[in-house]
CSV table of C-alpha atoms and ligand atoms in Angstrom, one decimal:
chain,number,residue,atom,x,y,z
A,1,MET,CA,100.4,102.8,123.0
A,2,LYS,CA,96.6,102.6,122.6
A,3,VAL,CA,94.9,101.9,119.4
A,4,LEU,CA,91.1,101.7,118.6
A,5,ILE,CA,90.0,98.5,116.7
A,6,ALA,CA,87.6,99.8,114.2
A,7,THR,CA,85.1,97.0,114.1
A,8,HIS,CA,82.0,95.6,115.8
A,9,ASN,CA,83.0,92.1,114.9
A,10,GLN,CA,83.5,90.3,118.1
A,11,GLY,CA,85.6,87.5,116.5
A,12,LYS,CA,87.9,89.9,115.0
A,13,ILE,CA,88.2,92.0,118.2
A,14,HIS,CA,89.0,88.9,120.1
A,15,GLU,CA,91.9,88.1,117.5
A,16,PHE,CA,93.1,91.8,117.3
A,17,LYS,CA,93.4,92.2,121.1
A,18,ALA,CA,95.5,89.0,121.3
A,19,LEU,CA,97.8,90.1,118.5
A,20,LEU,CA,98.4,93.6,119.6
A,21,LYS,CA,99.0,92.5,123.2
A,22,LYS,CA,102.0,90.5,121.9
A,23,HIS,CA,103.5,94.1,121.1
A,24,GLN,CA,102.4,95.8,124.3
A,25,ILE,CA,99.8,97.8,122.2
A,26,GLU,CA,96.4,98.2,124.3
A,27,ALA,CA,93.5,97.6,122.1
A,28,LEU,CA,90.5,99.7,122.7
A,29,THR,CA,86.9,99.0,121.4
A,30,VAL,CA,84.1,101.3,120.7
A,31,LYS,CA,82.7,100.0,124.0
A,32,ASP,CA,85.6,102.2,125.6
A,33,PHE,CA,83.8,105.4,124.2
A,34,PRO,CA,80.6,107.1,124.8
A,35,PRO,CA,77.9,105.6,122.2
A,36,GLN,CA,78.1,106.9,118.7
A,37,SER,CA,75.6,106.4,116.0
A,38,PHE,CA,77.3,106.0,112.6
A,39,GLU,CA,77.7,103.5,109.7
A,40,VAL,CA,80.6,102.7,107.6
A,41,GLU,CA,79.4,101.7,104.0
A,42,GLU,CA,81.8,99.2,102.5
A,43,THR,CA,81.5,101.1,99.0
A,44,GLY,CA,85.2,100.5,98.0
A,45,ALA,CA,86.3,98.3,95.0
A,46,SER,CA,89.1,96.8,97.0
A,47,TYR,CA,89.6,95.3,100.5
A,48,LEU,CA,92.3,98.0,100.9
A,49,GLU,CA,89.9,100.7,100.0
A,50,ASN,CA,87.2,99.4,102.3
A,51,ALA,CA,89.8,99.1,105.2
A,52,VAL,CA,90.7,102.7,104.7
A,53,LEU,CA,87.2,104.0,104.6
A,54,LYS,CA,86.6,102.3,108.0
A,55,ALA,CA,89.9,103.7,109.5
A,56,LEU,CA,89.1,107.2,108.2
A,57,LYS,CA,85.5,107.3,109.6
A,58,TYR,CA,86.4,105.7,113.0
A,59,TYR,CA,89.3,108.5,113.4
A,60,GLU,CA,86.9,110.9,112.5
A,61,VAL,CA,84.4,109.9,115.3
A,62,TYR,CA,86.8,108.9,118.0
A,63,GLN,CA,89.8,111.1,117.4
A,64,VAL,CA,92.3,108.3,118.5
A,65,PRO,CA,94.6,106.1,116.4
A,66,VAL,CA,92.8,103.3,114.9
A,67,ILE,CA,93.4,99.9,113.2
A,68,SER,CA,90.8,98.7,110.8
A,69,ASP,CA,90.7,95.7,108.5
A,70,ASP,CA,88.9,94.2,105.6
A,71,SER,CA,89.0,90.6,104.8
A,72,GLY,CA,87.3,88.1,102.9
A,73,LEU,CA,87.2,84.4,101.7
A,74,GLU,CA,88.1,83.6,98.1
A,75,VAL,CA,87.2,80.4,96.6
A,76,VAL,CA,89.3,79.6,93.6
A,77,CYS,CA,86.5,77.7,91.4
A,78,LEU,CA,84.2,80.5,92.1
A,79,ASP,CA,86.5,83.1,90.6
A,80,GLY,CA,87.4,84.5,94.1
A,81,ALA,CA,83.7,84.7,95.3
A,82,PRO,CA,82.4,85.5,98.0
A,83,GLY,CA,85.6,87.7,98.2
A,84,ILE,CA,85.0,91.5,99.0
A,85,LYS,CA,81.4,90.5,99.9
A,86,SER,CA,82.1,87.6,102.3
A,87,SER,CA,80.1,89.2,105.1
A,88,ARG,CA,77.3,90.4,102.8
A,89,PHE,CA,77.1,86.7,101.0
A,90,LEU,CA,73.4,86.1,100.7
A,91,ASP,CA,72.7,89.1,102.9
A,92,SER,CA,74.4,90.7,105.9
A,93,HIS,CA,71.7,89.6,108.2
A,94,VAL,CA,71.9,85.8,107.1
A,95,SER,CA,73.4,83.7,109.8
A,96,PHE,CA,77.2,82.2,109.1
A,97,GLU,CA,75.7,78.7,109.3
A,98,THR,CA,73.4,79.6,106.4
A,99,LYS,CA,76.2,81.3,104.5
A,100,ARG,CA,78.5,78.2,105.0
A,101,LYS,CA,75.9,75.7,103.8
A,102,ALA,CA,75.0,78.0,100.7
A,103,LEU,CA,78.7,78.2,99.9
A,104,ILE,CA,79.1,74.4,100.1
A,105,GLN,CA,76.2,73.9,97.8
A,106,LEU,CA,77.5,76.6,95.4
A,107,ILE,CA,80.8,74.7,95.2
A,108,GLY,CA,79.0,71.3,94.6
A,109,SER,CA,81.2,68.7,93.1
A,110,ASN,CA,84.3,70.7,93.2
A,111,ILE,CA,84.6,70.2,97.0
A,112,PRO,CA,87.2,70.0,98.6
A,113,ALA,CA,87.9,73.4,96.8
A,114,GLU,CA,91.0,75.4,97.1
A,115,ALA,CA,90.3,78.8,98.8
A,116,PHE,CA,92.1,81.5,100.7
A,117,PHE,CA,91.5,84.1,103.3
A,118,VAL,CA,92.8,87.7,102.7
A,119,ALA,CA,93.1,90.5,105.1
A,120,TYR,CA,94.2,94.2,104.8
A,121,VAL,CA,94.8,96.0,107.9
A,122,VAL,CA,95.2,99.8,108.1
A,123,TYR,CA,96.6,102.1,110.6
A,124,TYR,CA,95.5,106.0,110.8
A,125,ASP,CA,96.4,108.4,113.4
A,126,GLY,CA,95.2,111.5,111.7
A,127,HIS,CA,98.6,112.1,109.9
A,128,THR,CA,99.9,108.9,108.9
A,129,LEU,CA,98.1,106.0,106.9
A,130,LEU,CA,99.8,102.7,106.7
A,131,ASN,CA,98.7,99.2,105.5
A,132,ALA,CA,99.6,95.6,105.3
A,133,ARG,CA,98.2,92.6,103.7
A,134,GLY,CA,98.2,88.8,104.8
A,135,ASP,CA,96.7,85.6,103.3
A,136,ILE,CA,96.3,81.9,104.1
A,137,THR,CA,95.5,79.0,101.8
A,138,GLY,CA,93.1,76.1,102.6
A,139,LEU,CA,90.4,73.9,101.3
A,140,ILE,CA,86.7,74.4,101.6
A,141,ILE,CA,85.4,71.0,102.8
A,142,HIS,CA,81.6,69.7,102.8
A,143,GLU,CA,81.3,69.4,106.6
A,144,GLU,CA,81.5,71.7,109.5
A,145,ARG,CA,84.1,71.0,111.9
A,146,GLY,CA,85.2,72.7,115.1
A,147,THR,CA,83.7,75.4,117.4
A,148,ASN,CA,86.5,78.2,117.6
A,149,GLY,CA,86.8,81.3,115.4
A,150,PHE,CA,84.0,82.7,113.6
A,151,GLY,CA,82.6,83.3,109.9
A,152,TYR,CA,83.7,80.5,107.6
A,153,ASP,CA,86.4,78.9,109.9
A,154,PRO,CA,84.4,75.5,110.3
A,155,ILE,CA,84.7,74.8,106.7
A,156,PHE,CA,88.2,76.1,106.0
A,157,PHE,CA,90.5,73.1,106.1
A,158,LEU,CA,94.3,73.5,106.7
A,159,PRO,CA,96.1,70.6,105.1
A,160,ASP,CA,99.3,71.2,107.2
A,161,TYR,CA,97.4,70.9,110.4
A,162,GLN,CA,94.6,68.4,109.3
A,163,LYS,CA,92.4,70.6,111.1
A,164,THR,CA,89.9,73.3,110.1
A,165,MET,CA,90.4,77.0,111.3
A,166,ALA,CA,87.8,76.3,113.8
A,167,GLU,CA,89.6,73.3,115.3
A,168,ILE,CA,92.9,74.9,115.9
A,169,SER,CA,93.7,76.9,119.0
A,170,ASP,CA,93.4,80.7,119.2
A,171,ASN,CA,97.2,80.9,119.8
A,172,LEU,CA,97.8,79.0,116.5
A,173,LYS,CA,95.1,80.9,114.6
A,174,ASN,CA,96.9,84.3,115.7
A,175,THR,CA,100.2,83.0,114.4
A,176,ILE,CA,99.2,81.8,111.0
A,177,SER,CA,96.0,83.5,109.8
A,178,HIS,CA,95.8,86.2,107.3
A,179,ARG,CA,94.7,88.7,110.0
A,180,ALA,CA,97.9,87.6,112.1
A,181,LYS,CA,100.3,88.0,109.1
A,182,ALA,CA,98.8,91.4,108.1
A,183,CYS,CA,98.9,92.6,111.7
A,184,GLU,CA,102.3,91.5,112.5
A,185,ALA,CA,103.6,93.4,109.1
A,186,LEU,CA,101.4,96.5,110.0
A,187,ILE,CA,103.0,96.6,113.6
A,188,LYS,CA,106.5,96.5,112.1
A,189,LYS,CA,105.6,99.7,109.9
A,190,ILE,CA,104.0,101.3,113.1
A,191,GLN,CA,107.2,100.7,115.2
A,192,LEU,CA,109.4,101.9,112.3
A,193,MET,CA,107.2,105.1,111.9
A,194,ARG,CA,107.4,105.6,115.8
A,195,SER,CA,111.3,105.3,115.8
A,196,GLY,CA,111.3,108.1,113.2
A,197,LEU,CA,112.9,105.6,110.5
B,1,IMP,P1,84.5,92.4,106.7
B,1,IMP,O1,86.0,92.6,106.8
B,1,IMP,O2,83.9,93.1,107.9
B,1,IMP,O3,83.9,93.1,105.4
B,1,IMP,O4,84.1,90.9,106.9
B,1,IMP,C1,84.8,89.9,106.5
B,1,IMP,C2,84.1,88.6,106.3
B,1,IMP,O5,85.0,87.6,105.8
B,1,IMP,C3,83.8,87.9,107.7
B,1,IMP,O6,82.5,88.5,108.0
B,1,IMP,C4,83.8,86.7,107.4
B,1,IMP,O7,82.7,86.3,106.7
B,1,IMP,C5,85.0,86.6,106.5
B,1,IMP,N1,86.2,86.3,107.3
B,1,IMP,C6,87.1,87.1,107.3
B,1,IMP,N2,88.2,86.7,108.1
B,1,IMP,C7,87.7,85.5,108.5
B,1,IMP,C8,88.3,84.7,109.4
B,1,IMP,O8,89.3,84.8,110.0
B,1,IMP,N3,87.5,83.5,109.8
B,1,IMP,C9,86.2,83.2,109.0
B,1,IMP,N4,85.7,84.1,108.4
B,1,IMP,C10,86.5,85.2,108.0
């Protein structure tokens, strides 16, 4: 089975490829298709709505089964911010290094601050729309640690491992992360659908 990963985010593509490979699902990216010019505006009021918007648009353009996601970082003492706006925090063109520094400043004396990553993933093949959710809890810390991963990973500390999400291996992140949990749950639903149950 082949599925198009509906994103340009290289960090997510890297993770999805590994997650799908475990289940013998081949991950395609937009680079496997002739160039298309389109944008998906994240106008939804929730992660799920945004993930559905992406899945429908990518299917409309490429006409192959797609998996999309919408995810974010929620900091408890900031009432869940940056949340659905995590990639647009400050502005979409601002570097993640700057976003991480600004977030640490915003949290101020509440650091280390309880936070969690959330991911909603959606599958769409022109007929069936499936979705699943995953999350992972951690602490936002005041210093950057590690070089793996992407986005807010270097300041997201996992007490169970005494490491940030950017210090753990790709393999471990792909077992415990919000995206990994959501993806595993989605794949179960896809398998059930394909087996006709
Ligand atoms: P979107 O799903 O494209 O709207 O972007 C989600 C944003 O949430 C990313 O750009 C990151 O800022 C953040 N994010 C989501 N998942 C992760 C992750 O696994 N590590 C670090 N940051 C993440």
